[in-house]
Amino acid sequence: MSTIRELLGEYSSPGEVEARHEAEILLGHALGRDRAWLFTHSQDAPDAEAIVKFRQLMQARERGEPVAYLIGHRGFWTLDLLVTPEVLIPRPETELLVELALERIPEDREFRVADLGTGSGAVALAIASERPLASVLATDASTAALVVARENATRLEFGNVEFAHGNWCDALAGQFFDLIVSNPPYIEAEDDHLGQGDLRFEPRSALASGSDGLDAIREIIESATGHMNRGAWLLLEHGYDQGDRVRAILRSHGYSETRTWKDFAGRDRISGGMS
């Protein structure tokens, strides 16, 4: 019977850090253990059922299926979130959107926030976790995505998040907010990257938006002003080469204080403006 060390060695060679890391995550999932346990039990021999499950997971990963979907969860901010193929996999660069939102939300009073296209609920729940006095409305056009987001909210026991079904600002139903955030689709519809890597398995509606990738962003910018209190901010995630264009769209609809923030890799990532 193969030991844990031997099983991991089958799927990674010395120096293949990422492959080893993924194999450890998937073996830990098959065993119901964390990675730290694997290190201290490297000479243990898992039972046959766990080995079969691990090999099936590795085969799925070799076909390109994302690790997050295979194990059913992904860490984001300080949260561990359920994820399914119905929602976009939360990414570290989106945490900048949370940071910028928190800078604009006071800790000592009520504040209304809307998260448009919430997916797994990652951004909305991260904000809610840090600002318990804020009321967060998370929306999505996908009923399946809202099921995942609601389940995450229930698991995390956050009482300051509500959910609404609808496309972008259509879901806001005459309500007004002090801050609106969104990580909308922003990839060009014909971009070759959509057929590569994890993107092949993620919902296309959460990734691509028109010939230049900006259809959803245009719609949000145009309609959000009808739901923003005076002095409210709109913050939008976008592609690394879209900052100039997003700021121009914001200015053309009367937003002030428009600017773009760079992510940890030094690339344009979030743009926003004030109503």
PDB file of C-alpha atoms in Angstrom:
ATOM      1  CA  MET A   1       0.000   0.000   0.000  1.00  0.00           C
ATOM      2  CA  SER A   2       1.373   3.427  -0.967  1.00  0.00           C
ATOM      3  CA  THR A   3       2.286   5.896   1.753  1.00  0.00           C
ATOM      4  CA  ILE A   4       1.244   9.549   1.736  1.00  0.00           C
ATOM      5  CA  ARG A   5       4.771  10.543   0.651  1.00  0.00           C
ATOM      6  CA  GLU A   6       4.706   8.071  -2.231  1.00  0.00           C
ATOM      7  CA  LEU A   7       1.248   9.120  -3.402  1.00  0.00           C
ATOM      8  CA  LEU A   8       2.261  12.770  -3.511  1.00  0.00           C
ATOM      9  CA  GLY A   9       5.453  11.869  -5.344  1.00  0.00           C
ATOM     10  CA  GLU A  10       3.459  10.220  -8.133  1.00  0.00           C
ATOM     11  CA  TYR A  11       1.925  13.571  -9.073  1.00  0.00           C
ATOM     12  CA  SER A  12       4.815  15.984  -8.587  1.00  0.00           C
ATOM     13  CA  SER A  13       8.532  16.069  -9.231  1.00  0.00           C
ATOM     14  CA  PRO A  14      11.134  17.958  -7.180  1.00  0.00           C
ATOM     15  CA  GLY A  15      10.812  21.671  -7.871  1.00  0.00           C
ATOM     16  CA  GLU A  16       7.188  21.466  -9.067  1.00  0.00           C
ATOM     17  CA  VAL A  17       5.882  23.599  -6.225  1.00  0.00           C
ATOM     18  CA  GLU A  18       2.408  24.316  -7.591  1.00  0.00           C
ATOM     19  CA  ALA A  19       1.752  20.710  -8.627  1.00  0.00           C
ATOM     20  CA  ARG A  20       2.874  19.483  -5.216  1.00  0.00           C
ATOM     21  CA  HIS A  21       0.721  22.039  -3.448  1.00  0.00           C
ATOM     22  CA  GLU A  22      -2.385  21.017  -5.425  1.00  0.00           C
ATOM     23  CA  ALA A  23      -1.692  17.311  -4.828  1.00  0.00           C
ATOM     24  CA  GLU A  24      -1.447  17.982  -1.095  1.00  0.00           C
ATOM     25  CA  ILE A  25      -4.753  19.864  -1.088  1.00  0.00           C
ATOM     26  CA  LEU A  26      -6.533  17.097  -3.007  1.00  0.00           C
ATOM     27  CA  LEU A  27      -5.060  14.288  -0.920  1.00  0.00           C
ATOM     28  CA  GLY A  28      -5.998  16.152   2.250  1.00  0.00           C
ATOM     29  CA  HIS A  29      -9.533  16.511   0.905  1.00  0.00           C
ATOM     30  CA  ALA A  30      -9.719  12.792   0.119  1.00  0.00           C
ATOM     31  CA  LEU A  31      -8.556  11.980   3.638  1.00  0.00           C
ATOM     32  CA  GLY A  32     -10.554  14.677   5.413  1.00  0.00           C
ATOM     33  CA  ARG A  33      -7.287  16.119   6.788  1.00  0.00           C
ATOM     34  CA  ASP A  34      -5.382  19.378   6.416  1.00  0.00           C
ATOM     35  CA  ARG A  35      -1.945  19.775   4.836  1.00  0.00           C
ATOM     36  CA  ALA A  36      -0.215  20.048   8.201  1.00  0.00           C
ATOM     37  CA  TRP A  37      -1.490  16.566   9.085  1.00  0.00           C
ATOM     38  CA  LEU A  38      -0.044  15.168   5.854  1.00  0.00           C
ATOM     39  CA  PHE A  39       3.420  16.440   6.756  1.00  0.00           C
ATOM     40  CA  THR A  40       3.395  14.737  10.142  1.00  0.00           C
ATOM     41  CA  HIS A  41       1.951  11.473   8.775  1.00  0.00           C
ATOM     42  CA  SER A  42       3.924  11.164   5.545  1.00  0.00           C
ATOM     43  CA  GLN A  43       4.744   7.502   6.179  1.00  0.00           C
ATOM     44  CA  ASP A  44       1.135   6.515   6.851  1.00  0.00           C
ATOM     45  CA  ALA A  45      -0.657   4.398   4.241  1.00  0.00           C
ATOM     46  CA  PRO A  46      -4.195   5.647   3.478  1.00  0.00           C
ATOM     47  CA  ASP A  47      -6.955   3.099   3.035  1.00  0.00           C
ATOM     48  CA  ALA A  48      -7.892   1.909  -0.435  1.00  0.00           C
ATOM     49  CA  GLU A  49     -11.072   4.004  -0.634  1.00  0.00           C
ATOM     50  CA  ALA A  50      -9.186   7.246   0.072  1.00  0.00           C
ATOM     51  CA  ILE A  51      -6.534   6.367  -2.497  1.00  0.00           C
ATOM     52  CA  VAL A  52      -9.195   5.771  -5.159  1.00  0.00           C
ATOM     53  CA  LYS A  53     -10.843   9.093  -4.325  1.00  0.00           C
ATOM     54  CA  PHE A  54      -7.491  10.892  -4.473  1.00  0.00           C
ATOM     55  CA  ARG A  55      -6.620   9.401  -7.864  1.00  0.00           C
ATOM     56  CA  GLN A  56     -10.035  10.405  -9.226  1.00  0.00           C
ATOM     57  CA  LEU A  57      -9.489  13.962  -7.996  1.00  0.00           C
ATOM     58  CA  MET A  58      -6.041  14.097  -9.582  1.00  0.00           C
ATOM     59  CA  GLN A  59      -7.423  12.805 -12.882  1.00  0.00           C
ATOM     60  CA  ALA A  60     -10.065  15.534 -12.836  1.00  0.00           C
ATOM     61  CA  ARG A  61      -7.388  18.136 -12.103  1.00  0.00           C
ATOM     62  CA  GLU A  62      -5.272  16.815 -14.979  1.00  0.00           C
ATOM     63  CA  ARG A  63      -8.302  17.408 -17.219  1.00  0.00           C
ATOM     64  CA  GLY A  64      -8.178  21.013 -16.064  1.00  0.00           C
ATOM     65  CA  GLU A  65     -10.985  21.109 -13.508  1.00  0.00           C
ATOM     66  CA  PRO A  66     -10.227  23.810 -10.903  1.00  0.00           C
ATOM     67  CA  VAL A  67      -9.105  22.688  -7.472  1.00  0.00           C
ATOM     68  CA  ALA A  68     -11.716  24.938  -5.840  1.00  0.00           C
ATOM     69  CA  TYR A  69     -14.543  23.125  -7.618  1.00  0.00           C
ATOM     70  CA  LEU A  70     -13.062  19.705  -6.827  1.00  0.00           C
ATOM     71  CA  ILE A  71     -12.911  20.358  -3.083  1.00  0.00           C
ATOM     72  CA  GLY A  72     -15.952  22.652  -3.005  1.00  0.00           C
ATOM     73  CA  HIS A  73     -14.506  25.678  -1.248  1.00  0.00           C
ATOM     74  CA  ARG A  74     -11.994  28.519  -1.535  1.00  0.00           C
ATOM     75  CA  GLY A  75     -10.511  30.951   0.950  1.00  0.00           C
ATOM     76  CA  PHE A  76     -11.181  34.650   0.428  1.00  0.00           C
ATOM     77  CA  TRP A  77     -10.348  37.481   2.816  1.00  0.00           C
ATOM     78  CA  THR A  78     -10.659  35.779   6.228  1.00  0.00           C
ATOM     79  CA  LEU A  79     -13.492  33.521   5.077  1.00  0.00           C
ATOM     80  CA  ASP A  80     -13.753  29.966   3.805  1.00  0.00           C
ATOM     81  CA  LEU A  81     -16.448  29.993   1.122  1.00  0.00           C
ATOM     82  CA  LEU A  82     -18.387  27.232  -0.565  1.00  0.00           C
ATOM     83  CA  VAL A  83     -17.957  27.360  -4.337  1.00  0.00           C
ATOM     84  CA  THR A  84     -19.575  25.405  -7.155  1.00  0.00           C
ATOM     85  CA  PRO A  85     -19.313  25.563 -10.965  1.00  0.00           C
ATOM     86  CA  GLU A  86     -22.293  27.952 -10.802  1.00  0.00           C
ATOM     87  CA  VAL A  87     -20.088  30.752  -9.421  1.00  0.00           C
ATOM     88  CA  LEU A  88     -16.810  32.428 -10.233  1.00  0.00           C
ATOM     89  CA  ILE A  89     -13.903  31.217  -8.096  1.00  0.00           C
ATOM     90  CA  PRO A  90     -12.907  34.053  -5.711  1.00  0.00           C
ATOM     91  CA  ARG A  91      -9.439  35.419  -6.500  1.00  0.00           C
ATOM     92  CA  PRO A  92      -6.884  37.209  -4.310  1.00  0.00           C
ATOM     93  CA  GLU A  93      -6.818  40.333  -6.491  1.00  0.00           C
ATOM     94  CA  THR A  94     -10.504  40.933  -5.727  1.00  0.00           C
ATOM     95  CA  GLU A  95      -9.580  41.483  -2.076  1.00  0.00           C
ATOM     96  CA  LEU A  96      -8.452  44.971  -3.176  1.00  0.00           C
ATOM     97  CA  LEU A  97     -12.112  45.742  -3.890  1.00  0.00           C
ATOM     98  CA  VAL A  98     -12.927  44.788  -0.296  1.00  0.00           C
ATOM     99  CA  GLU A  99     -10.081  46.931   1.076  1.00  0.00           C
ATOM    100  CA  LEU A 100     -11.217  49.996  -0.868  1.00  0.00           C
ATOM    101  CA  ALA A 101     -14.818  49.447   0.194  1.00  0.00           C
ATOM    102  CA  LEU A 102     -13.862  49.200   3.865  1.00  0.00           C
ATOM    103  CA  GLU A 103     -11.933  52.475   3.640  1.00  0.00           C
ATOM    104  CA  ARG A 104     -15.236  54.148   2.753  1.00  0.00           C
ATOM    105  CA  ILE A 105     -17.493  52.449   5.304  1.00  0.00           C
ATOM    106  CA  PRO A 106     -17.522  53.894   8.835  1.00  0.00           C
ATOM    107  CA  GLU A 107     -17.268  51.421  11.703  1.00  0.00           C
ATOM    108  CA  ASP A 108     -19.517  53.320  14.090  1.00  0.00           C
ATOM    109  CA  ARG A 109     -22.760  53.865  12.209  1.00  0.00           C
ATOM    110  CA  GLU A 110     -25.214  52.338   9.775  1.00  0.00           C
ATOM    111  CA  PHE A 111     -24.234  52.361   6.114  1.00  0.00           C
ATOM    112  CA  ARG A 112     -25.910  50.849   3.052  1.00  0.00           C
ATOM    113  CA  VAL A 113     -23.827  48.820   0.595  1.00  0.00           C
ATOM    114  CA  ALA A 114     -24.811  46.964  -2.577  1.00  0.00           C
ATOM    115  CA  ASP A 115     -22.693  44.246  -4.182  1.00  0.00           C
ATOM    116  CA  LEU A 116     -23.803  43.677  -7.770  1.00  0.00           C
ATOM    117  CA  GLY A 117     -23.177  40.239  -9.276  1.00  0.00           C
ATOM    118  CA  THR A 118     -22.229  38.695  -5.961  1.00  0.00           C
ATOM    119  CA  GLY A 119     -21.561  35.140  -7.186  1.00  0.00           C
ATOM    120  CA  SER A 120     -20.437  33.130  -4.146  1.00  0.00           C
ATOM    121  CA  GLY A 121     -21.036  36.196  -1.981  1.00  0.00           C
ATOM    122  CA  ALA A 122     -17.295  36.705  -1.471  1.00  0.00           C
ATOM    123  CA  VAL A 123     -17.155  40.516  -1.564  1.00  0.00           C
ATOM    124  CA  ALA A 124     -20.474  41.096   0.206  1.00  0.00           C
ATOM    125  CA  LEU A 125     -19.661  38.673   3.007  1.00  0.00           C
ATOM    126  CA  ALA A 126     -16.123  39.987   3.471  1.00  0.00           C
ATOM    127  CA  ILE A 127     -17.525  43.516   3.862  1.00  0.00           C
ATOM    128  CA  ALA A 128     -20.267  42.313   6.200  1.00  0.00           C
ATOM    129  CA  SER A 129     -17.727  40.497   8.367  1.00  0.00           C
ATOM    130  CA  GLU A 130     -15.692  43.673   8.903  1.00  0.00           C
ATOM    131  CA  ARG A 131     -18.557  46.177   9.221  1.00  0.00           C
ATOM    132  CA  PRO A 132     -21.359  44.634  11.314  1.00  0.00           C
ATOM    133  CA  LEU A 133     -23.303  47.921  11.425  1.00  0.00           C
ATOM    134  CA  ALA A 134     -23.430  48.093   7.623  1.00  0.00           C
ATOM    135  CA  SER A 135     -26.394  46.657   5.716  1.00  0.00           C
ATOM    136  CA  VAL A 136     -25.228  44.777   2.619  1.00  0.00           C
ATOM    137  CA  LEU A 137     -27.503  43.845  -0.289  1.00  0.00           C
ATOM    138  CA  ALA A 138     -25.957  41.183  -2.543  1.00  0.00           C
ATOM    139  CA  THR A 139     -27.523  40.711  -5.981  1.00  0.00           C
ATOM    140  CA  ASP A 140     -27.107  38.338  -8.891  1.00  0.00           C
ATOM    141  CA  ALA A 141     -28.944  37.527 -12.118  1.00  0.00           C
ATOM    142  CA  SER A 142     -28.209  33.827 -11.518  1.00  0.00           C
ATOM    143  CA  THR A 143     -30.577  32.049  -9.147  1.00  0.00           C
ATOM    144  CA  ALA A 144     -28.056  29.220  -8.843  1.00  0.00           C
ATOM    145  CA  ALA A 145     -25.353  31.667  -7.743  1.00  0.00           C
ATOM    146  CA  LEU A 146     -27.678  33.154  -5.138  1.00  0.00           C
ATOM    147  CA  VAL A 147     -28.241  29.685  -3.677  1.00  0.00           C
ATOM    148  CA  VAL A 148     -24.484  29.396  -3.097  1.00  0.00           C
ATOM    149  CA  ALA A 149     -24.195  32.936  -1.703  1.00  0.00           C
ATOM    150  CA  ARG A 150     -27.105  32.418   0.689  1.00  0.00           C
ATOM    151  CA  GLU A 151     -25.624  29.138   1.886  1.00  0.00           C
ATOM    152  CA  ASN A 152     -22.331  30.875   2.601  1.00  0.00           C
ATOM    153  CA  ALA A 153     -24.114  33.609   4.551  1.00  0.00           C
ATOM    154  CA  THR A 154     -26.012  31.005   6.560  1.00  0.00           C
ATOM    155  CA  ARG A 155     -22.859  29.034   7.360  1.00  0.00           C
ATOM    156  CA  LEU A 156     -21.025  32.175   8.439  1.00  0.00           C
ATOM    157  CA  GLU A 157     -24.020  33.440  10.429  1.00  0.00           C
ATOM    158  CA  PHE A 158     -23.900  37.002   9.143  1.00  0.00           C
ATOM    159  CA  GLY A 159     -27.178  38.764   9.856  1.00  0.00           C
ATOM    160  CA  ASN A 160     -26.394  42.002   8.010  1.00  0.00           C
ATOM    161  CA  VAL A 161     -26.545  40.608   4.452  1.00  0.00           C
ATOM    162  CA  GLU A 162     -29.641  40.270   2.297  1.00  0.00           C
ATOM    163  CA  PHE A 163     -29.994  38.954  -1.241  1.00  0.00           C
ATOM    164  CA  ALA A 164     -31.930  39.991  -4.326  1.00  0.00           C
ATOM    165  CA  HIS A 165     -32.330  38.432  -7.753  1.00  0.00           C
ATOM    166  CA  GLY A 166     -31.888  40.594 -10.830  1.00  0.00           C
ATOM    167  CA  ASN A 167     -29.513  41.908 -13.460  1.00  0.00           C
ATOM    168  CA  TRP A 168     -27.197  44.584 -12.056  1.00  0.00           C
ATOM    169  CA  CYS A 169     -29.147  47.625 -10.826  1.00  0.00           C
ATOM    170  CA  ASP A 170     -32.481  46.094 -11.831  1.00  0.00           C
ATOM    171  CA  ALA A 171     -32.249  44.139  -8.571  1.00  0.00           C
ATOM    172  CA  LEU A 172     -32.057  47.303  -6.452  1.00  0.00           C
ATOM    173  CA  ALA A 173     -35.760  48.120  -6.889  1.00  0.00           C
ATOM    174  CA  GLY A 174     -35.737  51.829  -6.086  1.00  0.00           C
ATOM    175  CA  GLN A 175     -33.346  51.535  -3.140  1.00  0.00           C
ATOM    176  CA  PHE A 176     -30.465  53.931  -2.458  1.00  0.00           C
ATOM    177  CA  PHE A 177     -26.995  53.144  -1.181  1.00  0.00           C
ATOM    178  CA  ASP A 178     -23.930  54.835   0.278  1.00  0.00           C
ATOM    179  CA  LEU A 179     -21.585  52.516  -1.639  1.00  0.00           C
ATOM    180  CA  ILE A 180     -21.996  50.210  -4.627  1.00  0.00           C
ATOM    181  CA  VAL A 181     -19.320  47.637  -5.488  1.00  0.00           C
ATOM    182  CA  SER A 182     -19.077  45.067  -8.237  1.00  0.00           C
ATOM    183  CA  ASN A 183     -16.732  42.515  -9.745  1.00  0.00           C
ATOM    184  CA  PRO A 184     -18.577  42.189 -13.064  1.00  0.00           C
ATOM    185  CA  PRO A 185     -17.538  40.203 -16.144  1.00  0.00           C
ATOM    186  CA  TYR A 186     -14.920  42.174 -18.073  1.00  0.00           C
ATOM    187  CA  ILE A 187     -13.194  39.786 -20.509  1.00  0.00           C
ATOM    188  CA  GLU A 188     -13.708  40.285 -24.250  1.00  0.00           C
ATOM    189  CA  ALA A 189     -16.186  37.725 -25.578  1.00  0.00           C
ATOM    190  CA  GLU A 190     -13.712  36.346 -28.134  1.00  0.00           C
ATOM    191  CA  ASP A 191     -10.663  36.360 -25.859  1.00  0.00           C
ATOM    192  CA  ASP A 192      -8.636  33.169 -26.302  1.00  0.00           C
ATOM    193  CA  HIS A 193      -8.044  32.955 -22.546  1.00  0.00           C
ATOM    194  CA  LEU A 194     -11.665  31.865 -22.066  1.00  0.00           C
ATOM    195  CA  GLY A 195     -10.686  28.512 -23.559  1.00  0.00           C
ATOM    196  CA  GLN A 196      -7.698  28.030 -21.275  1.00  0.00           C
ATOM    197  CA  GLY A 197      -7.032  26.923 -17.687  1.00  0.00           C
ATOM    198  CA  ASP A 198      -9.654  27.288 -14.983  1.00  0.00           C
ATOM    199  CA  LEU A 199     -11.663  29.737 -17.108  1.00  0.00           C
ATOM    200  CA  ARG A 200     -12.905  26.833 -19.252  1.00  0.00           C
ATOM    201  CA  PHE A 201     -14.937  25.580 -16.295  1.00  0.00           C
ATOM    202  CA  GLU A 202     -16.218  28.831 -14.814  1.00  0.00           C
ATOM    203  CA  PRO A 203     -19.593  30.356 -15.820  1.00  0.00           C
ATOM    204  CA  ARG A 204     -19.122  32.351 -19.029  1.00  0.00           C
ATOM    205  CA  SER A 205     -21.698  34.913 -17.909  1.00  0.00           C
ATOM    206  CA  ALA A 206     -19.432  35.825 -14.967  1.00  0.00           C
ATOM    207  CA  LEU A 207     -16.374  36.262 -17.194  1.00  0.00           C
ATOM    208  CA  ALA A 208     -17.161  37.776 -20.597  1.00  0.00           C
ATOM    209  CA  SER A 209     -19.097  40.915 -21.452  1.00  0.00           C
ATOM    210  CA  GLY A 210     -19.303  42.050 -25.056  1.00  0.00           C
ATOM    211  CA  SER A 211     -16.740  42.629 -27.767  1.00  0.00           C
ATOM    212  CA  ASP A 212     -14.534  44.860 -25.592  1.00  0.00           C
ATOM    213  CA  GLY A 213     -15.396  43.317 -22.229  1.00  0.00           C
ATOM    214  CA  LEU A 214     -17.031  46.498 -20.950  1.00  0.00           C
ATOM    215  CA  ASP A 215     -20.750  45.978 -21.620  1.00  0.00           C
ATOM    216  CA  ALA A 216     -21.609  45.153 -17.990  1.00  0.00           C
ATOM    217  CA  ILE A 217     -19.411  47.951 -16.664  1.00  0.00           C
ATOM    218  CA  ARG A 218     -21.129  50.477 -18.942  1.00  0.00           C
ATOM    219  CA  GLU A 219     -24.555  49.312 -17.802  1.00  0.00           C
ATOM    220  CA  ILE A 220     -23.626  49.476 -14.119  1.00  0.00           C
ATOM    221  CA  ILE A 221     -22.046  52.921 -14.396  1.00  0.00           C
ATOM    222  CA  GLU A 222     -25.024  54.316 -16.281  1.00  0.00           C
ATOM    223  CA  SER A 223     -27.711  52.927 -13.964  1.00  0.00           C
ATOM    224  CA  ALA A 224     -25.961  53.076 -10.578  1.00  0.00           C
ATOM    225  CA  THR A 225     -26.381  56.846 -10.231  1.00  0.00           C
ATOM    226  CA  GLY A 226     -30.127  56.291  -9.862  1.00  0.00           C
ATOM    227  CA  HIS A 227     -29.457  54.272  -6.689  1.00  0.00           C
ATOM    228  CA  MET A 228     -26.678  56.277  -5.005  1.00  0.00           C
ATOM    229  CA  ASN A 229     -27.007  58.696  -2.129  1.00  0.00           C
ATOM    230  CA  ARG A 230     -25.202  62.001  -2.407  1.00  0.00           C
ATOM    231  CA  GLY A 231     -21.462  61.456  -2.035  1.00  0.00           C
ATOM    232  CA  ALA A 232     -21.728  57.691  -2.538  1.00  0.00           C
ATOM    233  CA  TRP A 233     -18.932  55.770  -4.266  1.00  0.00           C
ATOM    234  CA  LEU A 234     -19.087  53.233  -7.083  1.00  0.00           C
ATOM    235  CA  LEU A 235     -16.134  50.790  -7.158  1.00  0.00           C
ATOM    236  CA  LEU A 236     -15.628  48.342 -10.044  1.00  0.00           C
ATOM    237  CA  GLU A 237     -13.089  45.592 -10.668  1.00  0.00           C
ATOM    238  CA  HIS A 238     -11.834  45.360 -14.266  1.00  0.00           C
ATOM    239  CA  GLY A 239      -9.033  44.071 -16.476  1.00  0.00           C
ATOM    240  CA  TYR A 240      -5.420  45.202 -16.266  1.00  0.00           C
ATOM    241  CA  ASP A 241      -5.688  47.282 -19.460  1.00  0.00           C
ATOM    242  CA  GLN A 242      -9.138  48.818 -18.913  1.00  0.00           C
ATOM    243  CA  GLY A 243      -8.485  51.506 -16.301  1.00  0.00           C
ATOM    244  CA  ASP A 244      -8.320  54.443 -18.713  1.00  0.00           C
ATOM    245  CA  ARG A 245     -11.521  53.403 -20.475  1.00  0.00           C
ATOM    246  CA  VAL A 246     -13.450  52.754 -17.260  1.00  0.00           C
ATOM    247  CA  ARG A 247     -12.484  56.163 -15.871  1.00  0.00           C
ATOM    248  CA  ALA A 248     -13.600  57.781 -19.121  1.00  0.00           C
ATOM    249  CA  ILE A 249     -16.992  56.052 -18.875  1.00  0.00           C
ATOM    250  CA  LEU A 250     -17.342  57.165 -15.256  1.00  0.00           C
ATOM    251  CA  ARG A 251     -16.556  60.778 -16.146  1.00  0.00           C
ATOM    252  CA  SER A 252     -18.956  60.732 -19.089  1.00  0.00           C
ATOM    253  CA  HIS A 253     -21.784  59.887 -16.657  1.00  0.00           C
ATOM    254  CA  GLY A 254     -20.947  62.660 -14.236  1.00  0.00           C
ATOM    255  CA  TYR A 255     -18.928  60.830 -11.580  1.00  0.00           C
ATOM    256  CA  SER A 256     -16.308  62.863  -9.741  1.00  0.00           C
ATOM    257  CA  GLU A 257     -13.045  61.941  -7.992  1.00  0.00           C
ATOM    258  CA  THR A 258     -12.520  59.204 -10.591  1.00  0.00           C
ATOM    259  CA  ARG A 259      -9.386  57.147 -10.175  1.00  0.00           C
ATOM    260  CA  THR A 260      -7.856  53.693 -10.654  1.00  0.00           C
ATOM    261  CA  TRP A 261      -6.088  51.529  -8.066  1.00  0.00           C
ATOM    262  CA  LYS A 262      -3.448  48.892  -8.851  1.00  0.00           C
ATOM    263  CA  ASP A 263      -3.396  45.353  -7.471  1.00  0.00           C
ATOM    264  CA  PHE A 264      -0.497  43.633  -5.693  1.00  0.00           C
ATOM    265  CA  ALA A 265       1.086  42.876  -9.082  1.00  0.00           C
ATOM    266  CA  GLY A 266       1.107  46.563 -10.015  1.00  0.00           C
ATOM    267  CA  ARG A 267      -1.682  46.273 -12.605  1.00  0.00           C
ATOM    268  CA  ASP A 268      -4.797  48.402 -12.913  1.00  0.00           C
ATOM    269  CA  ARG A 269      -7.516  46.497 -11.064  1.00  0.00           C
ATOM    270  CA  ILE A 270     -10.211  48.746  -9.520  1.00  0.00           C
ATOM    271  CA  SER A 271     -11.665  52.009 -10.786  1.00  0.00           C
ATOM    272  CA  GLY A 272     -14.281  54.162  -9.144  1.00  0.00           C
ATOM    273  CA  GLY A 273     -15.942  57.487  -8.802  1.00  0.00           C
ATOM    274  CA  MET A 274     -18.260  59.432  -6.526  1.00  0.00           C
ATOM    275  CA  SER A 275     -21.829  60.436  -7.295  1.00  0.00           C
TER     276      SER A 275
END
